[in-house]
mmCIF file of C-alpha atoms in Angstrom:
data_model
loop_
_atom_site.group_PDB
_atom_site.id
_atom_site.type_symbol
_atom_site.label_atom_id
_atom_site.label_comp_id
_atom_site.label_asym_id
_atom_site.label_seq_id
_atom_site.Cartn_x
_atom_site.Cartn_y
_atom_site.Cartn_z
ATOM 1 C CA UNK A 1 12.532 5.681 -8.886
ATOM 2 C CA UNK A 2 8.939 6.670 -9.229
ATOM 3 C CA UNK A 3 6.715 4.967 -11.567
ATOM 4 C CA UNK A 4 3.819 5.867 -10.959
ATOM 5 C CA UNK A 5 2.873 9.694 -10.479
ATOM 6 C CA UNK A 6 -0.542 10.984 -8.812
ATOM 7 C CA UNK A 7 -2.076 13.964 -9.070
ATOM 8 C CA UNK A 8 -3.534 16.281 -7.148
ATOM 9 C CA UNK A 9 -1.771 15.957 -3.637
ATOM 10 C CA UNK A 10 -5.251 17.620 -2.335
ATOM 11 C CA UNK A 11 -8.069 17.541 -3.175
ATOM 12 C CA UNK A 12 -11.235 20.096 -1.398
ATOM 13 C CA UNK A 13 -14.758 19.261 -3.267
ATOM 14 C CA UNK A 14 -18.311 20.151 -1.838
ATOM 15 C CA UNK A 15 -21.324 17.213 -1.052
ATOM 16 C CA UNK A 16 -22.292 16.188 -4.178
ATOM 17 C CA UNK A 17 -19.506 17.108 -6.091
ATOM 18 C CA UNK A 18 -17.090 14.621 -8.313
ATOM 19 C CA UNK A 19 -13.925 14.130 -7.016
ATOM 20 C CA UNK A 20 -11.076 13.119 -9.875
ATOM 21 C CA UNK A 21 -7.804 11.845 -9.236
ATOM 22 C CA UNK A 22 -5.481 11.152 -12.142
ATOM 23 C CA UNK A 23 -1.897 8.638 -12.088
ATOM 24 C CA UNK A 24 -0.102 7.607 -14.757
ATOM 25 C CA UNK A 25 2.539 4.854 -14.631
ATOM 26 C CA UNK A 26 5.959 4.218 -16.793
ATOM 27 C CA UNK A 27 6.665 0.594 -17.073
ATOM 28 C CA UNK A 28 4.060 -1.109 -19.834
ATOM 29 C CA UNK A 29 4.359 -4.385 -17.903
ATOM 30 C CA UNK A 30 2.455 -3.395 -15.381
ATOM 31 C CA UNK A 31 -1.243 -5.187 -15.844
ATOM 32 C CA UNK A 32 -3.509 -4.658 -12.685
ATOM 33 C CA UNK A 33 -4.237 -0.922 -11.384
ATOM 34 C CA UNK A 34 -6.052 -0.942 -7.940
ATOM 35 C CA UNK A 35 -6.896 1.803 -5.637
ATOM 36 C CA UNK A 36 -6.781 1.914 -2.196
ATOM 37 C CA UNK A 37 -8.558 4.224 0.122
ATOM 38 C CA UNK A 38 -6.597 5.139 3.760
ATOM 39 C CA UNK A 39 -8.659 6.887 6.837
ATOM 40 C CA UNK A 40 -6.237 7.763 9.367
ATOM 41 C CA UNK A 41 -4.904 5.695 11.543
ATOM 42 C CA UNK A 42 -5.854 2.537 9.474
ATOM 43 C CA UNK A 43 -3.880 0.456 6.884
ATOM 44 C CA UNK A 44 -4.728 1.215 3.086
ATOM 45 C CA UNK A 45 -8.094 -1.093 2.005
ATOM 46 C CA UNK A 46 -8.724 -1.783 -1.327
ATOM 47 C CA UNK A 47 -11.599 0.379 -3.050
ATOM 48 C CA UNK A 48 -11.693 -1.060 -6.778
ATOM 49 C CA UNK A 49 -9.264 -2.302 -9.275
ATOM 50 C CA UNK A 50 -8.893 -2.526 -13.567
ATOM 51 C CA UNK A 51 -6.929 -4.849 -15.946
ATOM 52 C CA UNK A 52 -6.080 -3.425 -18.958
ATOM 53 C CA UNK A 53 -8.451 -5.596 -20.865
ATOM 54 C CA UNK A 54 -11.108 -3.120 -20.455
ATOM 55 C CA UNK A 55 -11.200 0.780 -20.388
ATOM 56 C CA UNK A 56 -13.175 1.628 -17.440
ATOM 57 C CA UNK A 57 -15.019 0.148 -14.312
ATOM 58 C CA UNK A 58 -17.793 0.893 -12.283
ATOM 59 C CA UNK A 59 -18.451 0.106 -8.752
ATOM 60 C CA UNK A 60 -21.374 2.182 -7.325
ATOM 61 C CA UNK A 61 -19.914 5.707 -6.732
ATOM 62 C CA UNK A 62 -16.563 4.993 -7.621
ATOM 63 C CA UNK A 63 -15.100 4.736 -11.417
ATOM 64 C CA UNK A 64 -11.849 3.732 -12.493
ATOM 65 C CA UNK A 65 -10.989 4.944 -16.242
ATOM 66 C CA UNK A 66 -8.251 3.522 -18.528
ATOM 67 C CA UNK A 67 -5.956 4.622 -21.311
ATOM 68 C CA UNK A 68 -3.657 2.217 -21.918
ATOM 69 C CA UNK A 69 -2.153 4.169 -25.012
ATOM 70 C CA UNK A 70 -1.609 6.962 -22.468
ATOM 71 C CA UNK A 71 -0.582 5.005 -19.704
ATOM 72 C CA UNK A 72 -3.115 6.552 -17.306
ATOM 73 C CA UNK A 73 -5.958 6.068 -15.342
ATOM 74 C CA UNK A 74 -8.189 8.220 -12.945
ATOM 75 C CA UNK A 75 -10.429 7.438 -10.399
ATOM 76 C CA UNK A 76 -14.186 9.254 -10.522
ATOM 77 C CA UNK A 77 -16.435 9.432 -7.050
ATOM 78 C CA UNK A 78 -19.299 10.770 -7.942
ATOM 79 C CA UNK A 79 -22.150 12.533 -5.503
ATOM 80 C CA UNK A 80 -18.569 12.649 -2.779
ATOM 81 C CA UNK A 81 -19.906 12.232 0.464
ATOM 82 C CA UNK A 82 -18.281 13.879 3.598
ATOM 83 C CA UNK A 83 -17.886 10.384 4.603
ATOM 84 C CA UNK A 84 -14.848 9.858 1.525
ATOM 85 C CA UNK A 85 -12.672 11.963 3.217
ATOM 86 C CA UNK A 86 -9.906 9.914 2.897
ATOM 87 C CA UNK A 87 -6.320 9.797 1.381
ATOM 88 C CA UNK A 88 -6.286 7.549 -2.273
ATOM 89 C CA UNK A 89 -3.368 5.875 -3.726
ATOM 90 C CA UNK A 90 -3.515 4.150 -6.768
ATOM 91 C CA UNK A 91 -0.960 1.669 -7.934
ATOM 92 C CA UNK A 92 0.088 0.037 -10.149
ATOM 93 C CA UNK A 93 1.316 -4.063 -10.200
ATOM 94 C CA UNK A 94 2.686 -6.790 -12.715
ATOM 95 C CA UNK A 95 4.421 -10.019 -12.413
ATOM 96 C CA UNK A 96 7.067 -8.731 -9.891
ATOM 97 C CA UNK A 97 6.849 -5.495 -8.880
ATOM 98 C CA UNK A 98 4.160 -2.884 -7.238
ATOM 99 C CA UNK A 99 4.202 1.031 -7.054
ATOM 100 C CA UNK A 100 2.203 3.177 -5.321
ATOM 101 C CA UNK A 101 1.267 6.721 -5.942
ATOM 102 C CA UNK A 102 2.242 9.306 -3.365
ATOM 103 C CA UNK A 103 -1.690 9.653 -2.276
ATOM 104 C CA UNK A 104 -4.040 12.404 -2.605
ATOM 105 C CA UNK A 105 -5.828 13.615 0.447
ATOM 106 C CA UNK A 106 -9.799 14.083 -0.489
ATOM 107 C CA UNK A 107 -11.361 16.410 2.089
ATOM 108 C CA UNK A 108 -15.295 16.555 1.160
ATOM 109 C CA UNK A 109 -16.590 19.870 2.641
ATOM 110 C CA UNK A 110 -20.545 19.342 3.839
ATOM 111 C CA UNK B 1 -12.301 -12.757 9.886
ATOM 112 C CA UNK B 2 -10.155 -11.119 12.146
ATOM 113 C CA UNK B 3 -8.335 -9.327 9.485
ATOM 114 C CA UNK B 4 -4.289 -9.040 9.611
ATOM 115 C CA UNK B 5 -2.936 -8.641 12.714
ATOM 116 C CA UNK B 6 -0.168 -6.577 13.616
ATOM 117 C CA UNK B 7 2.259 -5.922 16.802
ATOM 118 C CA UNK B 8 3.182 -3.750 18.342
ATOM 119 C CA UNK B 9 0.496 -0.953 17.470
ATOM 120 C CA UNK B 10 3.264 2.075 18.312
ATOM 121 C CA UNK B 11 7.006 1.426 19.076
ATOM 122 C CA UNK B 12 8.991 3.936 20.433
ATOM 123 C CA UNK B 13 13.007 2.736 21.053
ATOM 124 C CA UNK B 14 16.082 4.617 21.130
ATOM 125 C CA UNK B 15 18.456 4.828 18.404
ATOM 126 C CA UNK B 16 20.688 1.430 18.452
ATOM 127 C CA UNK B 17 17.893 -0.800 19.688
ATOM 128 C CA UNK B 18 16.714 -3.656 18.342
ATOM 129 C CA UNK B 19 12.868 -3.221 17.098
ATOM 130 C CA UNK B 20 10.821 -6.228 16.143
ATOM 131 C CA UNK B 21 7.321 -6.013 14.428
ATOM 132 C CA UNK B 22 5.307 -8.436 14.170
ATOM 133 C CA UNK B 23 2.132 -9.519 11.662
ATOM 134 C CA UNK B 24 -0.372 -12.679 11.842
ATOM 135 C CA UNK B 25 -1.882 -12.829 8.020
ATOM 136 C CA UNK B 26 -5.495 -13.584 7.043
ATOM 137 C CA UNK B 27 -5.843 -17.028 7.716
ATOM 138 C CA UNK B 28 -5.568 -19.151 4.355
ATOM 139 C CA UNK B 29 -3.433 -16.067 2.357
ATOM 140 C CA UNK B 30 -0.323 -17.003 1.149
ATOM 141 C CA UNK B 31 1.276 -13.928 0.240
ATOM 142 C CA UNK B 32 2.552 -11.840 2.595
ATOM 143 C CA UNK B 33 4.427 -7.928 2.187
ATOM 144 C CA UNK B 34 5.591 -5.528 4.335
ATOM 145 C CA UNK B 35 5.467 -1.847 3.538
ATOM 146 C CA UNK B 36 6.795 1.043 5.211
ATOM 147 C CA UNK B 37 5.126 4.227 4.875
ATOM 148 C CA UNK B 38 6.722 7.613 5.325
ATOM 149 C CA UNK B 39 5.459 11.600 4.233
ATOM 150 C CA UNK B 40 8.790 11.794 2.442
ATOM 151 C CA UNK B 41 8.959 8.501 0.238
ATOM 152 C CA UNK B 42 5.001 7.092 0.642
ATOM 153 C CA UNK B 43 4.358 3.636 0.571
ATOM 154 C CA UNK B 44 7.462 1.293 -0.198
ATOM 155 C CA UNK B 45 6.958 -2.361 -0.415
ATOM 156 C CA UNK B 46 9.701 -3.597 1.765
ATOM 157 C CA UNK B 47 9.673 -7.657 1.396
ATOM 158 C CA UNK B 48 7.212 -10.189 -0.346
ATOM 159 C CA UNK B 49 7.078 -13.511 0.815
ATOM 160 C CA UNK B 50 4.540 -16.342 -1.048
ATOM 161 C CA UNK B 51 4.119 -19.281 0.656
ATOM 162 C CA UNK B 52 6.373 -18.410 3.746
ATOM 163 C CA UNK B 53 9.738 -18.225 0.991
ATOM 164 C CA UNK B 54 11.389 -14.504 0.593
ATOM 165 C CA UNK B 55 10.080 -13.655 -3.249
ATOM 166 C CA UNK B 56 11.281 -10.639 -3.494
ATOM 167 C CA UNK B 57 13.469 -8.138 -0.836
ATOM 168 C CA UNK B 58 14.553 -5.912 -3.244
ATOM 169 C CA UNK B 59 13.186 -2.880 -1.047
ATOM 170 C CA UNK B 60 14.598 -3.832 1.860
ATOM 171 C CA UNK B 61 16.737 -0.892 2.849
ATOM 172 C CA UNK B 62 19.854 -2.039 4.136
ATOM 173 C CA UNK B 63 21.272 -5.060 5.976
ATOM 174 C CA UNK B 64 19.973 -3.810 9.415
ATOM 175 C CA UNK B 65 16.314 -4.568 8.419
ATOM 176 C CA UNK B 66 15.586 -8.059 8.087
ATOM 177 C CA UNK B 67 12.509 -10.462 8.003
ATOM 178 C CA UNK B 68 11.279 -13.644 8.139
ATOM 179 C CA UNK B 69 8.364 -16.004 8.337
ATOM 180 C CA UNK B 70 8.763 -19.044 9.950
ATOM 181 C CA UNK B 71 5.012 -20.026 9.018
ATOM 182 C CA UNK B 72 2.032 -19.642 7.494
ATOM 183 C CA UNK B 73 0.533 -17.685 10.192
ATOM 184 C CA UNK B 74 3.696 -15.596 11.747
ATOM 185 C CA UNK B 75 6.085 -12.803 10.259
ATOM 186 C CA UNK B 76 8.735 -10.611 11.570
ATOM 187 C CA UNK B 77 10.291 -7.457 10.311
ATOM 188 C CA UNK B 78 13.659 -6.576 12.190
ATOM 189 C CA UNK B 79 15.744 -3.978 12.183
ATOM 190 C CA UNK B 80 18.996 -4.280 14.079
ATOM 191 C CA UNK B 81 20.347 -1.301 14.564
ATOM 192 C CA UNK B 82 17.473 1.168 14.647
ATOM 193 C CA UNK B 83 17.893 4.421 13.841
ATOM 194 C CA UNK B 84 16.178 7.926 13.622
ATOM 195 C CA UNK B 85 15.364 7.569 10.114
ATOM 196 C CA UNK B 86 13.651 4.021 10.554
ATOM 197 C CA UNK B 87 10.992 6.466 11.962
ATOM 198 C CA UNK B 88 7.910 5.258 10.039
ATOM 199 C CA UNK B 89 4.220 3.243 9.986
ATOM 200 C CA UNK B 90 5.011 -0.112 8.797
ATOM 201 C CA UNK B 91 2.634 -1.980 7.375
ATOM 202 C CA UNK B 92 1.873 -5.774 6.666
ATOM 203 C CA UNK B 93 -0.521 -7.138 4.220
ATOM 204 C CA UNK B 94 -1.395 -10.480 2.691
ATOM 205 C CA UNK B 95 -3.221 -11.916 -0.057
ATOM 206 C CA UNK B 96 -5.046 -15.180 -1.638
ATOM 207 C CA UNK B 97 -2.546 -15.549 -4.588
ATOM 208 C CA UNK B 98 0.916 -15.760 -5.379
ATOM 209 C CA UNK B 99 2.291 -12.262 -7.092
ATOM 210 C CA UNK B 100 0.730 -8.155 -7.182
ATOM 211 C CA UNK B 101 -2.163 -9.104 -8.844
ATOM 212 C CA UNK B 102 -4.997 -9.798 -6.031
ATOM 213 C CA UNK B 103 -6.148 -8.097 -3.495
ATOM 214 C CA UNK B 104 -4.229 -7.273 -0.183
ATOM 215 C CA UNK B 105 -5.198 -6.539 2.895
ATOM 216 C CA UNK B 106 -3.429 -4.959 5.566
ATOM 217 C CA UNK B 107 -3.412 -4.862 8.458
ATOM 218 C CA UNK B 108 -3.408 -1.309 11.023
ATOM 219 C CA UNK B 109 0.420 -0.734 10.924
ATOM 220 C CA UNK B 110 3.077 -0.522 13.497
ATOM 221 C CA UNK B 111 3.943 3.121 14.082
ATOM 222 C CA UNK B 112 7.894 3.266 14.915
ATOM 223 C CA UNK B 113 9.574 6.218 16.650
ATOM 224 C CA UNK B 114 13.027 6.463 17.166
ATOM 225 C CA UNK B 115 14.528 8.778 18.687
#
């Protein structure tokens, strides 16, 4: 049962570029929206994270922005760096329960 | 920090064997999950534990995969028989909280083959 669905699968975007992934989730008790960042060959890391108490977050490069009316959020990297390549998942958590998206592989082209 | 810890790195077993994996938390965490991680189904969270007690093993596939953490500082993830579709990076992570709501960190994965 997915509950949380990602889009793009892939993503290409030139150096200097803004990458955007979008997600959007199902069940409303879900409270705490992180996204993780995955190079491969390494376990997922954390990259930045939202409560629904506020609409959007900023953490140098990286932006996280919230609907909760919607139920969806999107992570922003602006200026993407070669260096981002990476796969993304967000997910989404509450008191008992966590669901990842299926990932979007960023490939930054120089 | 040494991070979390996780053994073996790659497993490769035939189908029927016994396959243990094995994950040494952040020291001071005390939640602990295991994921498994697959191109067909993505991350799953297998099994949460907070402070060394089974939360939560809803995910856990069937009764061939089994785990347990006898400490604060030791977990295992069995599965008894193995087979083919066990194929998969498994992950373990742990946190400074109880619940999904803090940060985990995890640790490089086990990658399973079966064959």
């Amino acid at each position: 049962q997915q509950q949380v669905k990602q889009s793009p699968q892939s993503l290409i975007v030139q150096k200097g570029g803004i990458s955007i992934i979008n997600c959007a989730y199902e069940n409303t008790a879900f409270d705490y929206f992180p996204w993780y960042q995955q190079f491969p060959g390494k376990g997922p890391a954390l990259l930045i994270a939202i409560r629904p108490d506020v609409s959007e977050k900023k953490e140098g490069r990286f932006t996280i922005s919230f609907n909760k009316s919607a139920k969806q959020f999107s992570l922003h990297i602006m200026d993407s760096q070669p260096g981002d390549s990476a796969t993304y998942f967000c997910a989404a958590s509450g008191d008992n329960d966590m669901r990842f998206g299926a990932g979007t592989r960023l490939t930054v082209k120089p | 920090d040494a991070g979390v810890i996780q053994s073996p790195r790659h497993e490769v077993t035939e189908m029927g064997q016994e396959v243990t994996l094995r994950c040494k938390p952040i020291s001071g965490h005390n939640s602990l999950f295991w994921y498994r991680q697959t191109m067909m189904r993505g991350l799953e969270l297998l099994i949460y534990f907070n402070n060394n007690v089974p939360i939560d093993d809803s995910g856990m596939p069937e009764d061939r995969f089994s785990a347990k953490m006898p400490n604060a500082s030791f977990s295992t993830l069995k599965i008894q028989p193995s087979e083919p579709r066990d194929s998969a990076v498994y992950f373990c992570a742990s946190s400074l909280g109880e619940g999904f709501r803090y940060e985990q960190y995890f640790g490089p994965g086990t990658r399973l083959t079966v064959t």
